[in-house]
């Protein structure tokens, strides 16, 4: 970007990894998810993540054909709930349980947007310090961002995605 090229040295790809496989699986999953989103009528899909859709009963009717509980890669109906509160991407309350990426269900709620939890030090750090027999934990606090940053939410709760200006 802007004529600069970043060159990263000193890092190697993990042993026994083949990036093309994971890239293909990810792109295939995203394409499938997009096709399912397009099948769901506007106003009946409330949330979408890497591997999930949250729809109402009407939206479910349009996806039922794709639900096959025992088939790998097909849709599964995991939970049903009468209520859904979305605070942000990867931060929502479904079936009276709050799900926040990176925050355990056992985390201590400090305030509405801050959670604290014990986090185990990485195995790499433990081995680097040559303390294999010493399990290390640290207290971390995570503050969630207020406000939705991927679009604007109108008075009816409809999200209008941000669109980049093509003249840039």
PDB file of C-alpha atoms in Angstrom:
ATOM      1  CA  UNK A   1       0.000   0.000   0.000  1.00  0.00           C
ATOM      2  CA  UNK A   2       1.284   3.467  -0.824  1.00  0.00           C
ATOM      3  CA  UNK A   3       4.263   1.873  -2.595  1.00  0.00           C
ATOM      4  CA  UNK A   4       5.697   0.147   0.500  1.00  0.00           C
ATOM      5  CA  UNK A   5       6.524  -3.534   0.687  1.00  0.00           C
ATOM      6  CA  UNK A   6       6.875  -5.226   4.075  1.00  0.00           C
ATOM      7  CA  UNK A   7       9.422  -8.017   4.224  1.00  0.00           C
ATOM      8  CA  UNK A   8       9.222 -10.250   7.278  1.00  0.00           C
ATOM      9  CA  UNK A   9      12.323 -12.290   8.048  1.00  0.00           C
ATOM     10  CA  UNK A  10      13.244 -14.717  10.774  1.00  0.00           C
ATOM     11  CA  UNK A  11       9.911 -16.547  10.698  1.00  0.00           C
ATOM     12  CA  UNK A  12       9.244 -19.892   9.115  1.00  0.00           C
ATOM     13  CA  UNK A  13       6.062 -21.677   8.262  1.00  0.00           C
ATOM     14  CA  UNK A  14       5.035 -24.338  10.757  1.00  0.00           C
ATOM     15  CA  UNK A  15       6.244 -27.887  10.269  1.00  0.00           C
ATOM     16  CA  UNK A  16       3.846 -30.101   8.312  1.00  0.00           C
ATOM     17  CA  UNK A  17       1.584 -27.223   7.274  1.00  0.00           C
ATOM     18  CA  UNK A  18       0.079 -26.658   3.870  1.00  0.00           C
ATOM     19  CA  UNK A  19      -1.605 -23.265   3.748  1.00  0.00           C
ATOM     20  CA  UNK A  20      -3.482 -24.000   0.518  1.00  0.00           C
ATOM     21  CA  UNK A  21      -5.668 -26.609   2.250  1.00  0.00           C
ATOM     22  CA  UNK A  22      -6.809 -24.321   5.060  1.00  0.00           C
ATOM     23  CA  UNK A  23      -7.275 -21.436   2.600  1.00  0.00           C
ATOM     24  CA  UNK A  24      -9.461 -23.616   0.374  1.00  0.00           C
ATOM     25  CA  UNK A  25     -11.574 -24.919   3.272  1.00  0.00           C
ATOM     26  CA  UNK A  26     -12.051 -21.390   4.634  1.00  0.00           C
ATOM     27  CA  UNK A  27     -13.011 -19.920   1.253  1.00  0.00           C
ATOM     28  CA  UNK A  28     -15.404 -22.802   0.553  1.00  0.00           C
ATOM     29  CA  UNK A  29     -17.066 -22.333   3.958  1.00  0.00           C
ATOM     30  CA  UNK A  30     -17.430 -18.586   3.389  1.00  0.00           C
ATOM     31  CA  UNK A  31     -18.940 -19.125  -0.059  1.00  0.00           C
ATOM     32  CA  UNK A  32     -21.423 -21.644   1.370  1.00  0.00           C
ATOM     33  CA  UNK A  33     -22.314 -19.284   4.209  1.00  0.00           C
ATOM     34  CA  UNK A  34     -22.882 -16.463   1.713  1.00  0.00           C
ATOM     35  CA  UNK A  35     -25.233 -18.647  -0.366  1.00  0.00           C
ATOM     36  CA  UNK A  36     -27.208 -19.464   2.795  1.00  0.00           C
ATOM     37  CA  UNK A  37     -27.385 -15.773   3.701  1.00  0.00           C
ATOM     38  CA  UNK A  38     -28.756 -14.995   0.231  1.00  0.00           C
ATOM     39  CA  UNK A  39     -31.481 -17.655   0.664  1.00  0.00           C
ATOM     40  CA  UNK A  40     -32.675 -16.075   3.913  1.00  0.00           C
ATOM     41  CA  UNK A  41     -35.251 -13.299   3.380  1.00  0.00           C
ATOM     42  CA  UNK A  42     -34.241  -9.800   4.531  1.00  0.00           C
ATOM     43  CA  UNK A  43     -35.126  -9.147   8.163  1.00  0.00           C
ATOM     44  CA  UNK A  44     -34.979 -12.809   9.208  1.00  0.00           C
ATOM     45  CA  UNK A  45     -31.206 -13.241   9.610  1.00  0.00           C
ATOM     46  CA  UNK A  46     -29.937 -11.566  12.780  1.00  0.00           C
ATOM     47  CA  UNK A  47     -26.332 -12.663  13.115  1.00  0.00           C
ATOM     48  CA  UNK A  48     -23.669 -14.437  11.105  1.00  0.00           C
ATOM     49  CA  UNK A  49     -20.248 -15.624  12.186  1.00  0.00           C
ATOM     50  CA  UNK A  50     -17.593 -17.834  10.652  1.00  0.00           C
ATOM     51  CA  UNK A  51     -19.561 -21.008  11.228  1.00  0.00           C
ATOM     52  CA  UNK A  52     -23.045 -19.977  12.309  1.00  0.00           C
ATOM     53  CA  UNK A  53     -26.239 -18.158  11.424  1.00  0.00           C
ATOM     54  CA  UNK A  54     -28.870 -16.893  13.837  1.00  0.00           C
ATOM     55  CA  UNK A  55     -32.287 -16.664  12.196  1.00  0.00           C
ATOM     56  CA  UNK A  56     -35.914 -16.461  13.297  1.00  0.00           C
ATOM     57  CA  UNK A  57     -38.563 -19.122  12.580  1.00  0.00           C
ATOM     58  CA  UNK A  58     -39.270 -17.655   9.136  1.00  0.00           C
ATOM     59  CA  UNK A  59     -35.578 -17.642   8.219  1.00  0.00           C
ATOM     60  CA  UNK A  60     -35.282 -21.225   9.439  1.00  0.00           C
ATOM     61  CA  UNK A  61     -37.906 -22.342   6.903  1.00  0.00           C
ATOM     62  CA  UNK A  62     -35.587 -21.260   4.084  1.00  0.00           C
ATOM     63  CA  UNK A  63     -32.614 -23.122   5.567  1.00  0.00           C
ATOM     64  CA  UNK A  64     -34.305 -26.375   6.673  1.00  0.00           C
ATOM     65  CA  UNK A  65     -33.348 -28.157   3.459  1.00  0.00           C
ATOM     66  CA  UNK A  66     -29.659 -27.676   4.366  1.00  0.00           C
ATOM     67  CA  UNK A  67     -29.973 -29.010   7.933  1.00  0.00           C
ATOM     68  CA  UNK A  68     -28.523 -32.505   8.231  1.00  0.00           C
ATOM     69  CA  UNK A  69     -27.503 -33.213  11.812  1.00  0.00           C
ATOM     70  CA  UNK A  70     -25.150 -36.115  11.095  1.00  0.00           C
ATOM     71  CA  UNK A  71     -23.404 -34.777   7.978  1.00  0.00           C
ATOM     72  CA  UNK A  72     -20.055 -33.068   8.257  1.00  0.00           C
ATOM     73  CA  UNK A  73     -20.157 -29.633   6.611  1.00  0.00           C
ATOM     74  CA  UNK A  74     -23.958 -29.398   6.641  1.00  0.00           C
ATOM     75  CA  UNK A  75     -26.021 -27.141   8.866  1.00  0.00           C
ATOM     76  CA  UNK A  76     -26.941 -28.304  12.360  1.00  0.00           C
ATOM     77  CA  UNK A  77     -29.642 -26.781  14.530  1.00  0.00           C
ATOM     78  CA  UNK A  78     -27.746 -26.186  17.756  1.00  0.00           C
ATOM     79  CA  UNK A  79     -30.022 -24.093  19.963  1.00  0.00           C
ATOM     80  CA  UNK A  80     -33.291 -22.217  19.992  1.00  0.00           C
ATOM     81  CA  UNK A  81     -34.098 -19.108  21.999  1.00  0.00           C
ATOM     82  CA  UNK A  82     -36.895 -16.593  22.368  1.00  0.00           C
ATOM     83  CA  UNK A  83     -34.450 -13.732  22.923  1.00  0.00           C
ATOM     84  CA  UNK A  84     -31.262 -12.436  21.326  1.00  0.00           C
ATOM     85  CA  UNK A  85     -29.232  -9.379  22.299  1.00  0.00           C
ATOM     86  CA  UNK A  86     -26.312  -8.408  20.065  1.00  0.00           C
ATOM     87  CA  UNK A  87     -23.746  -6.042  21.553  1.00  0.00           C
ATOM     88  CA  UNK A  88     -21.121  -6.342  18.837  1.00  0.00           C
ATOM     89  CA  UNK A  89     -19.463  -8.849  16.555  1.00  0.00           C
ATOM     90  CA  UNK A  90     -18.681 -11.997  18.575  1.00  0.00           C
ATOM     91  CA  UNK A  91     -20.425 -10.491  21.614  1.00  0.00           C
ATOM     92  CA  UNK A  92     -24.060 -11.469  22.115  1.00  0.00           C
ATOM     93  CA  UNK A  93     -26.580 -13.044  24.497  1.00  0.00           C
ATOM     94  CA  UNK A  94     -28.406 -16.099  23.134  1.00  0.00           C
ATOM     95  CA  UNK A  95     -30.579 -18.457  25.202  1.00  0.00           C
ATOM     96  CA  UNK A  96     -29.768 -16.339  28.280  1.00  0.00           C
ATOM     97  CA  UNK A  97     -26.029 -17.027  27.919  1.00  0.00           C
ATOM     98  CA  UNK A  98     -23.555 -14.346  26.943  1.00  0.00           C
ATOM     99  CA  UNK A  99     -20.980 -15.416  24.353  1.00  0.00           C
ATOM    100  CA  UNK A 100     -17.914 -13.238  23.957  1.00  0.00           C
ATOM    101  CA  UNK A 101     -14.929 -14.251  21.884  1.00  0.00           C
ATOM    102  CA  UNK A 102     -11.898 -14.654  24.115  1.00  0.00           C
ATOM    103  CA  UNK A 103     -13.858 -14.492  27.385  1.00  0.00           C
ATOM    104  CA  UNK A 104     -14.648 -17.677  29.293  1.00  0.00           C
ATOM    105  CA  UNK A 105     -18.085 -18.252  30.769  1.00  0.00           C
ATOM    106  CA  UNK A 106     -16.352 -18.417  34.170  1.00  0.00           C
ATOM    107  CA  UNK A 107     -14.850 -14.915  33.791  1.00  0.00           C
ATOM    108  CA  UNK A 108     -15.588 -12.348  36.489  1.00  0.00           C
ATOM    109  CA  UNK A 109     -17.764  -9.464  35.286  1.00  0.00           C
ATOM    110  CA  UNK A 110     -16.135  -6.220  36.415  1.00  0.00           C
ATOM    111  CA  UNK A 111     -18.588  -3.882  34.681  1.00  0.00           C
ATOM    112  CA  UNK A 112     -20.897  -4.077  31.653  1.00  0.00           C
ATOM    113  CA  UNK A 113     -17.982  -4.103  29.217  1.00  0.00           C
ATOM    114  CA  UNK A 114     -15.027  -5.463  31.242  1.00  0.00           C
ATOM    115  CA  UNK A 115     -14.329  -9.051  32.219  1.00  0.00           C
ATOM    116  CA  UNK A 116     -11.423 -10.569  34.137  1.00  0.00           C
ATOM    117  CA  UNK A 117     -10.123 -14.105  33.955  1.00  0.00           C
ATOM    118  CA  UNK A 118      -7.088 -16.222  34.682  1.00  0.00           C
ATOM    119  CA  UNK A 119      -5.088 -17.074  31.601  1.00  0.00           C
ATOM    120  CA  UNK A 120      -2.457 -19.780  31.396  1.00  0.00           C
ATOM    121  CA  UNK A 121       0.867 -18.726  29.936  1.00  0.00           C
ATOM    122  CA  UNK A 122       1.604 -20.249  26.561  1.00  0.00           C
ATOM    123  CA  UNK A 123       3.484 -23.529  26.379  1.00  0.00           C
ATOM    124  CA  UNK A 124       6.073 -21.779  24.205  1.00  0.00           C
ATOM    125  CA  UNK A 125       6.804 -19.255  26.979  1.00  0.00           C
ATOM    126  CA  UNK A 126       7.004 -21.966  29.649  1.00  0.00           C
ATOM    127  CA  UNK A 127       9.446 -24.017  27.555  1.00  0.00           C
ATOM    128  CA  UNK A 128      11.482 -20.924  26.652  1.00  0.00           C
ATOM    129  CA  UNK A 129      11.926 -20.173  30.346  1.00  0.00           C
ATOM    130  CA  UNK A 130      12.825 -23.855  30.933  1.00  0.00           C
ATOM    131  CA  UNK A 131      10.087 -24.236  33.548  1.00  0.00           C
ATOM    132  CA  UNK A 132       8.262 -27.288  32.178  1.00  0.00           C
ATOM    133  CA  UNK A 133       7.085 -28.315  35.649  1.00  0.00           C
ATOM    134  CA  UNK A 134       5.738 -24.861  36.511  1.00  0.00           C
ATOM    135  CA  UNK A 135       2.212 -23.998  35.359  1.00  0.00           C
ATOM    136  CA  UNK A 136       2.035 -20.214  35.096  1.00  0.00           C
ATOM    137  CA  UNK A 137      -1.157 -18.183  35.223  1.00  0.00           C
ATOM    138  CA  UNK A 138      -1.782 -14.460  34.945  1.00  0.00           C
ATOM    139  CA  UNK A 139      -4.868 -12.332  35.586  1.00  0.00           C
ATOM    140  CA  UNK A 140      -6.055 -10.505  32.471  1.00  0.00           C
ATOM    141  CA  UNK A 141      -8.885  -8.055  31.977  1.00  0.00           C
ATOM    142  CA  UNK A 142     -10.631  -7.621  28.649  1.00  0.00           C
ATOM    143  CA  UNK A 143     -12.702  -4.528  27.892  1.00  0.00           C
ATOM    144  CA  UNK A 144     -15.223  -4.904  25.112  1.00  0.00           C
ATOM    145  CA  UNK A 145     -15.643  -2.073  22.613  1.00  0.00           C
ATOM    146  CA  UNK A 146     -18.918  -0.234  22.838  1.00  0.00           C
ATOM    147  CA  UNK A 147     -20.696   0.528  19.593  1.00  0.00           C
ATOM    148  CA  UNK A 148     -20.916  -1.430  16.391  1.00  0.00           C
ATOM    149  CA  UNK A 149     -18.041  -0.636  14.019  1.00  0.00           C
ATOM    150  CA  UNK A 150     -18.948  -2.643  10.898  1.00  0.00           C
ATOM    151  CA  UNK A 151     -21.906  -0.538   9.831  1.00  0.00           C
ATOM    152  CA  UNK A 152     -24.552   1.859  11.052  1.00  0.00           C
ATOM    153  CA  UNK A 153     -27.600   0.646  12.940  1.00  0.00           C
ATOM    154  CA  UNK A 154     -30.833   2.481  12.140  1.00  0.00           C
ATOM    155  CA  UNK A 155     -33.777   3.097  14.492  1.00  0.00           C
ATOM    156  CA  UNK A 156     -35.311  -0.266  13.522  1.00  0.00           C
ATOM    157  CA  UNK A 157     -32.147  -2.223  14.378  1.00  0.00           C
ATOM    158  CA  UNK A 158     -31.206  -2.816  10.739  1.00  0.00           C
ATOM    159  CA  UNK A 159     -27.447  -2.755  10.091  1.00  0.00           C
ATOM    160  CA  UNK A 160     -26.349  -0.895   6.987  1.00  0.00           C
ATOM    161  CA  UNK A 161     -22.795  -2.053   6.147  1.00  0.00           C
ATOM    162  CA  UNK A 162     -20.073   0.499   5.616  1.00  0.00           C
ATOM    163  CA  UNK A 163     -19.206   0.935   1.934  1.00  0.00           C
ATOM    164  CA  UNK A 164     -15.755   2.027   0.844  1.00  0.00           C
ATOM    165  CA  UNK A 165     -15.606   4.912  -1.600  1.00  0.00           C
ATOM    166  CA  UNK A 166     -14.385   3.442  -4.883  1.00  0.00           C
ATOM    167  CA  UNK A 167     -12.758   6.733  -5.923  1.00  0.00           C
ATOM    168  CA  UNK A 168     -10.053   6.425  -3.272  1.00  0.00           C
TER     169      UNK A 168
END
